Amino acid sequence: MAEALNFHFIVDGEDFTSAGQASVQVKKNLRQLGLPSEIIRRVSIAMYEGEINMVIHAGGGTADVNVTEDYVEILLKDNGPGIKDVEQAMQEGFSTATDSIRSLGFGAGMGLPNMKRYTDFMKIDSVLGKGTDITMRVNIE
Amino acid sequence: MTVRELCLTEDFKPLALPDGEREIKGVYIGDLLSWVMGRASADDAWITIMSNQNIVAVASLADTACIIVAEDVKLESEITDLALSKGVNILSSDKSIYETAVILSKLL
Ligand SMILES: Nc1ncnc2c1ncn2[C@@H]1O[C@H](COP(=O)(O)OP(=O)(O)OP(=O)(O)O)[C@@H](O)[C@H]1O
Ligand SMILES: [Mg+2]
């Protein structure tokens, strides 16, 4: 794998029930590249949590995945409301999800903590009223 | 034990079995999806009463061996069709979550 590989996705903010399609596609692509299953699992979960957050909290956005020799990088961008207090949002159990979202099984307040746990690097840039950019990396040993 | 072998016991019915040879290595119980993704291990049998489409994506991405829908909860055919196309095994149990877990602990 000499050159970096890039995958780009538009994440639809309307589509609640079938949300997660970009992550499912990335899992498939990484499998075809022959990456170790534990790396694929960590990337898949971290990306899915981020993708779902964009759908539920930000009305959709874009996802870019770059695969290099050393790591898999996930870039998520949305033009949603932004996160008021990132430190608070990172706490396990903190959630602003509505009851209807909770009835789908989301809203445990575990998404951002999972993204942190399953990645080797995570950075959140969020501006209130503008949107949120998240960068995550999972190293390939 | 493989997922197919589990389906041969009287307590579990296959609803979608695209990958029956998968080995079950543990069990996780939960309905909150992020909790499942944070705590379940790869190759677990995941017992839940959630019945919406998102369980298929979660099982696929968290790489569980199968979903077991307990308490006789019914699934729409779109969900089992989706599971078939995504390679996700789904079984059903008419026992309670607790009884389902107890049966599994004897089998595994
Ligand atoms: N992209 C985003 N835009 C705006 N707010 C966000 C975004 N992502 C997360 N948040 C805020 O951070 C909170 C915590 O996010 P987190 O993913 O940890 O939990 P959740 O999405 O509420 O529930 P879960 O992920 O467990 O289903 C959210 O409830 C929301 O208020
Ligand atoms: Mg979330």
Short mmCIF file of C-alpha atoms in Angstrom, two decimals, chain B residues 9-81:
data_model
loop_
_atom_site.label_atom_id
_atom_site.label_comp_id
_atom_site.label_asym_id
_atom_site.label_seq_id
_atom_site.Cartn_x
_atom_site.Cartn_y
_atom_site.Cartn_z
CA THR B 9 -31.20 -26.65 20.23
CA GLU B 10 -34.91 -26.31 20.98
CA ASP B 11 -34.74 -22.87 22.57
CA PHE B 12 -33.37 -20.89 19.63
CA LYS B 13 -34.96 -20.30 16.24
CA PRO B 14 -33.00 -18.85 13.32
CA LEU B 15 -34.54 -15.70 11.79
CA ALA B 16 -31.52 -15.01 9.56
CA LEU B 17 -28.52 -17.31 9.32
CA PRO B 18 -26.15 -16.03 6.63
CA ASP B 19 -23.00 -16.95 8.59
CA GLY B 20 -23.93 -20.01 10.67
CA GLU B 21 -20.39 -21.30 11.07
CA ARG B 22 -19.43 -18.38 13.31
CA GLU B 23 -18.14 -19.49 16.68
CA ILE B 24 -19.79 -17.98 19.78
CA LYS B 25 -17.18 -17.06 22.38
CA GLY B 26 -19.19 -15.13 24.96
CA VAL B 27 -22.46 -13.38 25.73
CA TYR B 28 -23.46 -9.74 26.12
CA ILE B 29 -26.88 -8.44 27.17
CA GLY B 30 -28.10 -4.91 26.46
CA ASP B 31 -30.50 -2.63 24.61
CA LEU B 32 -28.67 0.69 24.60
CA LEU B 33 -26.71 0.55 21.35
CA SER B 34 -23.69 2.63 22.36
CA TRP B 35 -23.43 0.60 25.53
CA VAL B 36 -23.34 -2.57 23.46
CA MET B 37 -20.67 -1.15 21.15
CA GLY B 38 -18.59 -0.08 24.14
CA ARG B 39 -18.86 -3.26 26.17
CA ALA B 40 -19.64 -6.26 23.97
CA SER B 41 -16.69 -8.26 22.65
CA ALA B 42 -16.21 -9.52 19.12
CA ASP B 43 -17.76 -13.00 18.73
CA ASP B 44 -20.28 -12.50 21.56
CA ALA B 45 -23.88 -13.64 21.25
CA TRP B 46 -25.78 -10.39 21.88
CA ILE B 47 -29.11 -10.76 23.70
CA THR B 48 -31.51 -7.84 23.29
CA ILE B 49 -35.18 -6.89 23.06
CA MET B 50 -34.49 -4.06 20.60
CA SER B 51 -36.24 -4.70 17.33
CA ASN B 52 -35.38 -1.81 14.99
CA GLN B 53 -33.07 -1.84 11.96
CA ASN B 54 -30.13 -0.30 13.79
CA ILE B 55 -29.40 -3.57 15.60
CA VAL B 56 -28.16 -5.02 12.30
CA ALA B 57 -25.58 -2.27 11.80
CA VAL B 58 -24.49 -2.47 15.44
CA ALA B 59 -24.01 -6.25 15.29
CA SER B 60 -22.09 -5.94 12.03
CA LEU B 61 -19.78 -3.15 13.20
CA ALA B 62 -19.22 -4.55 16.70
CA ASP B 63 -18.57 -7.90 15.03
CA THR B 64 -20.79 -9.98 17.33
CA ALA B 65 -21.39 -13.63 16.39
CA CYS B 66 -25.19 -13.23 16.40
CA ILE B 67 -28.10 -11.23 17.73
CA ILE B 68 -30.53 -13.12 19.96
CA VAL B 69 -33.89 -11.36 20.19
CA ALA B 70 -35.37 -12.62 23.47
CA GLU B 71 -38.80 -12.43 25.15
CA ASP B 72 -40.46 -13.59 21.93
CA VAL B 73 -40.03 -10.10 20.43
CA LYS B 74 -41.00 -10.13 16.75
CA LEU B 75 -38.94 -8.60 13.95
CA GLU B 76 -40.22 -7.06 10.72
CA SER B 77 -39.20 -8.97 7.62
CA GLU B 78 -37.21 -5.95 6.34
CA ILE B 79 -34.89 -6.38 9.30
CA THR B 80 -34.25 -10.07 8.73
CA ASP B 81 -33.79 -9.36 4.99
#
